[in-house]
XYZ file of C-alpha atoms in Angstrom:
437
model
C 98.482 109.184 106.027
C 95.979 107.857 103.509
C 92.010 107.608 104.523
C 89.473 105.128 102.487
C 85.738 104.771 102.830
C 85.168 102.488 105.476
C 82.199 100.023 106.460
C 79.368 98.774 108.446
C 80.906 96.108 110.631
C 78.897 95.902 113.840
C 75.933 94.051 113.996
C 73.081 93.453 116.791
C 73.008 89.916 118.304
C 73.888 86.537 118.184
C 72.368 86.857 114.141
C 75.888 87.827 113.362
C 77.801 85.123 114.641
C 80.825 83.571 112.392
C 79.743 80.445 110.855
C 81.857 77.717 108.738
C 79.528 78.861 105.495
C 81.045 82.351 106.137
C 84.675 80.963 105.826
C 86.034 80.944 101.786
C 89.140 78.685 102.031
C 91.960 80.283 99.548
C 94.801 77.277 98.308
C 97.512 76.943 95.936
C 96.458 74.425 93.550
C 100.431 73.921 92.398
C 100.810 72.674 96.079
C 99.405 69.060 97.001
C 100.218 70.240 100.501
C 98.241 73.400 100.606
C 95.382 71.549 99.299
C 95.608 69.331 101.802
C 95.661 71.865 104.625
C 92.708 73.249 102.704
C 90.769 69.700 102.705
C 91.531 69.476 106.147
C 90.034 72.851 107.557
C 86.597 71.904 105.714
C 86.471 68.673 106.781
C 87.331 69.715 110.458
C 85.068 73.093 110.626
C 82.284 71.502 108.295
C 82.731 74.555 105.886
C 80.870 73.649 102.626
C 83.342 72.422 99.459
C 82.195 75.655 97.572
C 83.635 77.706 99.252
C 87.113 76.242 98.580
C 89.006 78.817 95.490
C 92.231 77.054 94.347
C 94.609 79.663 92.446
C 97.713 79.156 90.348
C 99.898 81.150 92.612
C 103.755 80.206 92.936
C 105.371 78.715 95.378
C 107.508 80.404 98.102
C 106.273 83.029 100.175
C 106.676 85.914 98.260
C 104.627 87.229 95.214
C 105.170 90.203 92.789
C 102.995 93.009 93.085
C 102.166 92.134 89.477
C 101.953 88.279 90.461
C 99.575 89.495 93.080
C 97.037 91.504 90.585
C 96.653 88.963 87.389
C 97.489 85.993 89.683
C 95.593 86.145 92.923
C 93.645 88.881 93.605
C 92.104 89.202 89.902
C 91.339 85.570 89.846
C 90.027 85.379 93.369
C 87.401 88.134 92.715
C 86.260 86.248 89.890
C 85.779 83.071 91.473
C 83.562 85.079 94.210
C 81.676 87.652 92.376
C 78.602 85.803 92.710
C 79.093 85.389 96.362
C 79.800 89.072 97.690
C 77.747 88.918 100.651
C 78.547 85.424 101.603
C 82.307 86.299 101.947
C 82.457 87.725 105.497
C 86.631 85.527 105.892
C 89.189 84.953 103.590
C 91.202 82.136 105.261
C 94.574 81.237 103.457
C 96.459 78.189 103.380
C 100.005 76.744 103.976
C 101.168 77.342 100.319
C 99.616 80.863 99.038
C 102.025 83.273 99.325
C 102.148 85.719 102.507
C 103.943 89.068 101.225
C 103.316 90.715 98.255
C 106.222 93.083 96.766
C 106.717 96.487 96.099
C 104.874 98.723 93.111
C 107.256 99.686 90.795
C 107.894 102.795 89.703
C 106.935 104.222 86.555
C 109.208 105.589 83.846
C 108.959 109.672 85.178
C 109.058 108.502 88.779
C 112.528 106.165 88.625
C 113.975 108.901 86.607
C 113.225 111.329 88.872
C 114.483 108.915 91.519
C 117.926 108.466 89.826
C 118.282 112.254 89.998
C 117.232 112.311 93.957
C 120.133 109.509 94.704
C 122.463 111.587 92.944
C 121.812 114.643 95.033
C 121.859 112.550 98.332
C 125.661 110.784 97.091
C 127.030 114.298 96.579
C 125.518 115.822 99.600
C 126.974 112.962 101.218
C 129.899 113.542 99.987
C 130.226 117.154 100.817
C 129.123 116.544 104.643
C 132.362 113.727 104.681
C 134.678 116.476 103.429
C 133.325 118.858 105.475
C 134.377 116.446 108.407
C 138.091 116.243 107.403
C 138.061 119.882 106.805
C 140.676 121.772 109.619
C 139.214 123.962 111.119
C 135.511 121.837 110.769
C 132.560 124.096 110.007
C 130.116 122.605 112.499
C 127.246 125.008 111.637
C 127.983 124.457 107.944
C 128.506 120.583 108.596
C 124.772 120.474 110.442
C 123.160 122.708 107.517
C 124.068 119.845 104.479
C 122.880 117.045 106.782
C 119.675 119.121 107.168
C 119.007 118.865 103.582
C 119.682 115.687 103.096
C 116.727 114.352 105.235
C 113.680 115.701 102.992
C 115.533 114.235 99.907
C 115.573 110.679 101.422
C 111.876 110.949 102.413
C 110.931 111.709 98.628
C 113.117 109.098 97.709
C 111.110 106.673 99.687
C 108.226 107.771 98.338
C 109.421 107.557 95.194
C 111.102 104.074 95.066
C 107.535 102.775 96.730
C 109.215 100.902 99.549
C 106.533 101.385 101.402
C 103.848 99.807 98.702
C 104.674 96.255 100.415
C 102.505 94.064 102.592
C 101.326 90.991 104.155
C 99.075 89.413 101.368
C 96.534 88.869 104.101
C 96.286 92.548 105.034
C 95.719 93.493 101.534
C 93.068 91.086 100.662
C 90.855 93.034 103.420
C 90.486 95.216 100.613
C 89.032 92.643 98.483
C 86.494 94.572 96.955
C 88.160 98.337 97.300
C 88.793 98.518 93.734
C 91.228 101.675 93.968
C 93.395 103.202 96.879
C 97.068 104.059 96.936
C 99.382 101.332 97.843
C 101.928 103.369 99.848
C 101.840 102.449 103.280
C 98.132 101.585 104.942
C 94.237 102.154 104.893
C 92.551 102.470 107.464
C 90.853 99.529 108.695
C 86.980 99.961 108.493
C 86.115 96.978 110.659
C 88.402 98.452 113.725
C 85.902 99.091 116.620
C 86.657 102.691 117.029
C 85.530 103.319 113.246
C 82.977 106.270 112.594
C 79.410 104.545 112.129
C 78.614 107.542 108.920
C 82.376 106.194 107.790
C 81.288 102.558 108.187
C 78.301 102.755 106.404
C 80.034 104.562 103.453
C 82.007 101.664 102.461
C 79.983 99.059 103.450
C 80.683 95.848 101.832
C 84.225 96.299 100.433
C 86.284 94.552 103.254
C 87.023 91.086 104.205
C 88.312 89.672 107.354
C 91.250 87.852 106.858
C 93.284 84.684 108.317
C 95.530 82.098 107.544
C 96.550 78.585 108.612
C 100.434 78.453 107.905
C 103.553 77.248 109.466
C 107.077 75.988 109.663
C 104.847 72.591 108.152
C 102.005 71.670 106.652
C 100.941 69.209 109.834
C 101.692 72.349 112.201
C 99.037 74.125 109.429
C 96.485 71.520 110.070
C 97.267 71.308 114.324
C 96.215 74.936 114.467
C 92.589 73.952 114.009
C 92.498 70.374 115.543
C 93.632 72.466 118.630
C 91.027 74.743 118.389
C 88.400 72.437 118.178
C 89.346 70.277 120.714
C 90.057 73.507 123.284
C 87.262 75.086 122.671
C 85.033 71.800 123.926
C 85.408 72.926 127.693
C 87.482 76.373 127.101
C 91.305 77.852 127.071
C 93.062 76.911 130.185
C 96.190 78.693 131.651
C 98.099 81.170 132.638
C 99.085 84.433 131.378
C 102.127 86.515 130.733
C 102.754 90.041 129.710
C 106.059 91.558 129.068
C 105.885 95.072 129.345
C 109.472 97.159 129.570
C 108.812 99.919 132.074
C 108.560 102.550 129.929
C 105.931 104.969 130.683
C 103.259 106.818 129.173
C 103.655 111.344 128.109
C 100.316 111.668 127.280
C 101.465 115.087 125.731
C 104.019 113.799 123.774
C 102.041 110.647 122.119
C 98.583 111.947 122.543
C 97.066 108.548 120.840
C 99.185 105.924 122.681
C 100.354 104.701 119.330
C 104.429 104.952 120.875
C 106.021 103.169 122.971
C 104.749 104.407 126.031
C 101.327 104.174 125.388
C 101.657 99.982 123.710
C 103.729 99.614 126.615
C 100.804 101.133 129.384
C 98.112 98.785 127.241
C 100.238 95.657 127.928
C 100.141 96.657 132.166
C 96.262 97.287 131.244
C 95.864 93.923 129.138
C 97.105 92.163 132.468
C 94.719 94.010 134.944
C 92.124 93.362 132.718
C 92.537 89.774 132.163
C 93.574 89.358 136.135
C 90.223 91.574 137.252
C 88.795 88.374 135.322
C 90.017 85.528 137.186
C 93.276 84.936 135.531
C 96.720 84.064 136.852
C 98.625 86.936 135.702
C 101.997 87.449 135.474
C 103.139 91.092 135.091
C 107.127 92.214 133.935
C 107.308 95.332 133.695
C 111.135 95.853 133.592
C 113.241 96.433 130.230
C 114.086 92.617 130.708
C 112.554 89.740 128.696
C 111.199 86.824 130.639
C 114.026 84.111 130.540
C 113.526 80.677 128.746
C 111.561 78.479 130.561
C 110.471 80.648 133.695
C 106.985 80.717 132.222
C 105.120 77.369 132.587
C 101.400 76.245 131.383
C 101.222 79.512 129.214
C 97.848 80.077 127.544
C 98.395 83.592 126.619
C 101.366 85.493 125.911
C 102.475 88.985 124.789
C 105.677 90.804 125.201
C 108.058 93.021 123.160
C 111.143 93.433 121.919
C 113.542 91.033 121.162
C 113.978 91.446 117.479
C 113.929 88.391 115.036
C 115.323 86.421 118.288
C 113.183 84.034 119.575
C 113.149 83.463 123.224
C 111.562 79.671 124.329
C 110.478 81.879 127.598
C 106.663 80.262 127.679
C 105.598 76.244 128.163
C 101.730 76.671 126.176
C 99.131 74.971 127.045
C 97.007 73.406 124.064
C 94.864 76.086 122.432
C 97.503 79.015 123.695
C 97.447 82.677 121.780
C 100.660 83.718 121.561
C 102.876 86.834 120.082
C 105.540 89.368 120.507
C 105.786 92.784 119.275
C 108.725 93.660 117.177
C 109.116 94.742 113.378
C 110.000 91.539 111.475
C 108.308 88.290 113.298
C 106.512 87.281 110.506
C 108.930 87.960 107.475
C 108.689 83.844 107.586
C 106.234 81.363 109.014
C 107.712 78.522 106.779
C 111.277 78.729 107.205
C 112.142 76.439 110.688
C 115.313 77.405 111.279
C 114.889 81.273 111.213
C 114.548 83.093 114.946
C 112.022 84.980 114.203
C 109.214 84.747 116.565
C 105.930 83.665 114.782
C 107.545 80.386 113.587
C 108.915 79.797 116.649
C 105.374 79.668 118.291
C 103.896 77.675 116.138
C 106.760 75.013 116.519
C 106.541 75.681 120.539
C 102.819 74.785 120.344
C 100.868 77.676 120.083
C 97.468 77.605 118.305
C 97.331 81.151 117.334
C 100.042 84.403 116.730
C 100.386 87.674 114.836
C 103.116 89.392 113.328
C 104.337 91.519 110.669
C 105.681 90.635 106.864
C 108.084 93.880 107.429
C 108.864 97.086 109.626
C 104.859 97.976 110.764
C 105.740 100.757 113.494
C 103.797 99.701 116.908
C 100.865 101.420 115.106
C 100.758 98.237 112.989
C 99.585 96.354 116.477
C 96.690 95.796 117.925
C 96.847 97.341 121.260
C 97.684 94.364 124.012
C 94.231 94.914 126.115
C 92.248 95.768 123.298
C 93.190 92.071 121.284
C 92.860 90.025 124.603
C 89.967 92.010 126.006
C 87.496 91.479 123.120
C 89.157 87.846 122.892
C 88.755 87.738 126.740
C 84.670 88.061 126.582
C 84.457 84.803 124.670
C 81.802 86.768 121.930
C 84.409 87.029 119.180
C 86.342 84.434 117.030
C 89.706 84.960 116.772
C 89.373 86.509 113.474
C 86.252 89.210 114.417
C 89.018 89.746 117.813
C 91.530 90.589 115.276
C 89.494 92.593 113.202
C 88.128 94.680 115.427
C 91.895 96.004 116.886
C 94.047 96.269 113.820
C 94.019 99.564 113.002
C 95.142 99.267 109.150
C 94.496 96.850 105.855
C 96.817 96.746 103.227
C 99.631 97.146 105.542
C 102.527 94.476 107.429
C 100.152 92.441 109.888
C 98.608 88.665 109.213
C 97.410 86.662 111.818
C 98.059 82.881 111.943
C 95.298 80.448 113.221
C 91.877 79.317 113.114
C 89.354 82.359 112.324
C 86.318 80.875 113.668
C 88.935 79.991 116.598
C 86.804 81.263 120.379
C 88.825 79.931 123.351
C 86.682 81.540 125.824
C 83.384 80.981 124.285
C 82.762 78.623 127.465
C 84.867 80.628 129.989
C 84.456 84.025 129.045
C 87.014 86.301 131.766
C 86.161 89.909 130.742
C 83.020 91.743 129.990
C 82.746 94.012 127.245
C 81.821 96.916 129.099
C 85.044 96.580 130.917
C 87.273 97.314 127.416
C 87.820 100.688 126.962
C 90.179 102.507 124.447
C 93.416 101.830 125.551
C 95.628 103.482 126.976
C 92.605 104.934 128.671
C 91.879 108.366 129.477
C 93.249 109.117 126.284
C 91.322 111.129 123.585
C 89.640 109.243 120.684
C 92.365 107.994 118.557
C 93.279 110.332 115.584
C 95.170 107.852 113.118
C 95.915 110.556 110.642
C 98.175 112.394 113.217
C 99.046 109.193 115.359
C 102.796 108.753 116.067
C 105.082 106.487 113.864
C 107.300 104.761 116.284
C 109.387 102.855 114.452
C 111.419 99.695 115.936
């Protein structure tokens, strides 16, 4: 796994609160509808008109890798040089793209990679003859298929499928000017960051947000909702859909499998019951069934693949989202099943997902998100920040940043969030398992 500099992102006291003035508002000035979304979030949150950056970006949700550089991300750190320390959010609107592609190979590196394919076809080959053969070789058989494994790894590496992400994700690297682009880095602002690490890097990341959605009026609800909840507090119940499966502590030393997200989701509903909350708890392989899970304020579960289930009846203001490898691959496109636009359509105010296959690592553990959004001291986008454990990787979050449903109502206290699953040793992300869905 890849390492960057990471920094400072604690800070004593209510000094460090989000404001509106911290918020920079990122459209697509091709789109009359993303600048509308965009006009509506300042008007709503009171965030000042400079800090508005329209960018001639294309439409649809995807942008090149080479889109990405001359088209967004070079323009967007041009428009904000001057204001470095004033950017503490990036918040982007219905409109902007929301995955950027793949690097592309250079000349050595695809011809290298044609080679590598051919190998892999003939190996192929030889392992399918080598099943017809009579009498079959099975030691023989299980020796080709062994070499066929390292060759499709370097081919991965090679073809840079990996070098994709959620344009979100990457822009928390706003100011990193170089680090590879396969897979992830770290995520400096993640709570259980090093304070020497921190301090290295300070000043190179960004928090990051968008409003999006199956349309541009669900865009805009997500912060009218907000508002309006956050005037007495979130109101509810909760539901957490574990699947039984427990956690080897020797086997997945971090929690980053699926027994250990699986033992933070039964820990995300003590937590949040400890607190006062109506809790409902299913911890069976089972998915709630549609409809059996009325006046839903918060919701996690996992894993019904790109198949939405209608399970929960939200309340207004409810955070919402399900853990599975492709629930964000669209938030615009209304009749897809994945989960994230699904949400937003059912009513929720706020989700996350991924752009593309994120292994559970590419979560935020269930108790650690809703504990620090449980306290009521962190915006949705400081909650989110502080449990994602990588940037320029698969995850965006869709909602209001400055979003704080229990800023009036507060259910846990901070002292009561520990590293989860607990009793676990201090998370070591370079060694932390891949689970893949």
């Amino acid at each position: 796994m890849r390492l960057t500099v990471l920094m400072l992102f604690a800070c004593p006291g209510a000094a460090c609160a989000l404001e509106p003035k911290d918020v920079f508002v990122v459209a697509n000035k091709n789109s009359a509808d993303s600048k509308d979304v965009a006009a509506h979030y300042l008007k709503v949150r009171k965030v000042p008109n400079g800090n508005l950056v329209e960018l001639d970006l294309p439409a649809g949700e995807d942008i090149s890798r080479a889109d990405y550089d001359s088209k967004l991300l070079g323009p967007l750190r041009q428009a904000l040089k001057d204001k470095k320390a004033d950017v503490k959010v990036l918040l982007a609107v219905y409109g902007v793209p929301l995955r950027v592609g793949a690097q592309q190979p250079t000349e050595s590196e695809a011809a290298e990679l044609k080679k590598l394919r051919a190998e892999i076809d003939a190996l192929r080959k030889e392992v399918a003859d080598l099943e017809k053969a009579d009498p079959k070789d099975d030691a023989k058989i299980k020796a080709t298929r062994a070499k066929i494994e390292p060759l499709q790894n370097k081919s991965k590496l090679l073809s840079r499928a990996e070098s994709t992400a959620s344009v979100d994700s990457e822009l928390m690297a706003l100011w990193l000017d170089k680090y590879p682009l396969d897979r992830w880095i770290i995520n400096p602002m993640n709570w259980q960051a090093p304070d020497a690490a921190r301090k290295e890097g300070a000043g190179k990341f960004v928090m990051t947000c968008r409003l999006d959605g199956p349309t541009p009026a669900i865009a805009k609800r997500l912060v009218d909702d907000a508002v309006e909840v956050e005037k007495d507090g979130l109101k509810g119940k909760v539901y957490f859909d574990a699947r039984g499966i427990k956690l080897d502590p020797k086997a997945d030393p971090g929690g980053t499998g699926y027994g250990g997200y699986d033992e933070s989701f039964r820990e995300a509903a003590k937590l949040l019951k400890d607190g006062g909350l109506d809790v409902t708890l299913d911890d069976k392989q089972d998915l709630f069934k549609p409809g059996t899970c009325p006046d839903a304020a918060l919701y996690a579960g996992w894993y019904s693949h790109a198949n939405f289930i209608d399970c929960c009846k939200y309340t207004k203001g409810a955070v919402a989202w399900h853990l599975a490898s492709s629930e964000a691959t669209t938030l615009r496109n209304d009749k897809s099943k994945v989960w994230c636009p699904n949400l937003l359509k059912a009513g929720v105010a706020a989700t996350i997902g991924p752009v593309a296959e994120p292994y559970t690592i590419g979560f935020p553990k269930p108790a650690e998100f809703f504990g620090f959004l449980g306290t009521g001291k962190y915006t949705l986008v400081e909650t989110y920040a502080k449990t994602v454990y990588f940037a320029s990787w698969m995850g965006v979050l869709v909602g209001d940043p400055l979003y704080t449903p229990f800023a009036k109502n507060p259910v846990v206290k901070e002292d009561d969030i520990k590293v989860s699953p607990a009793g676990l040793a201090a998370l070591d992300l370079e060694h932390a398992e891949l689970a893949e869905f």
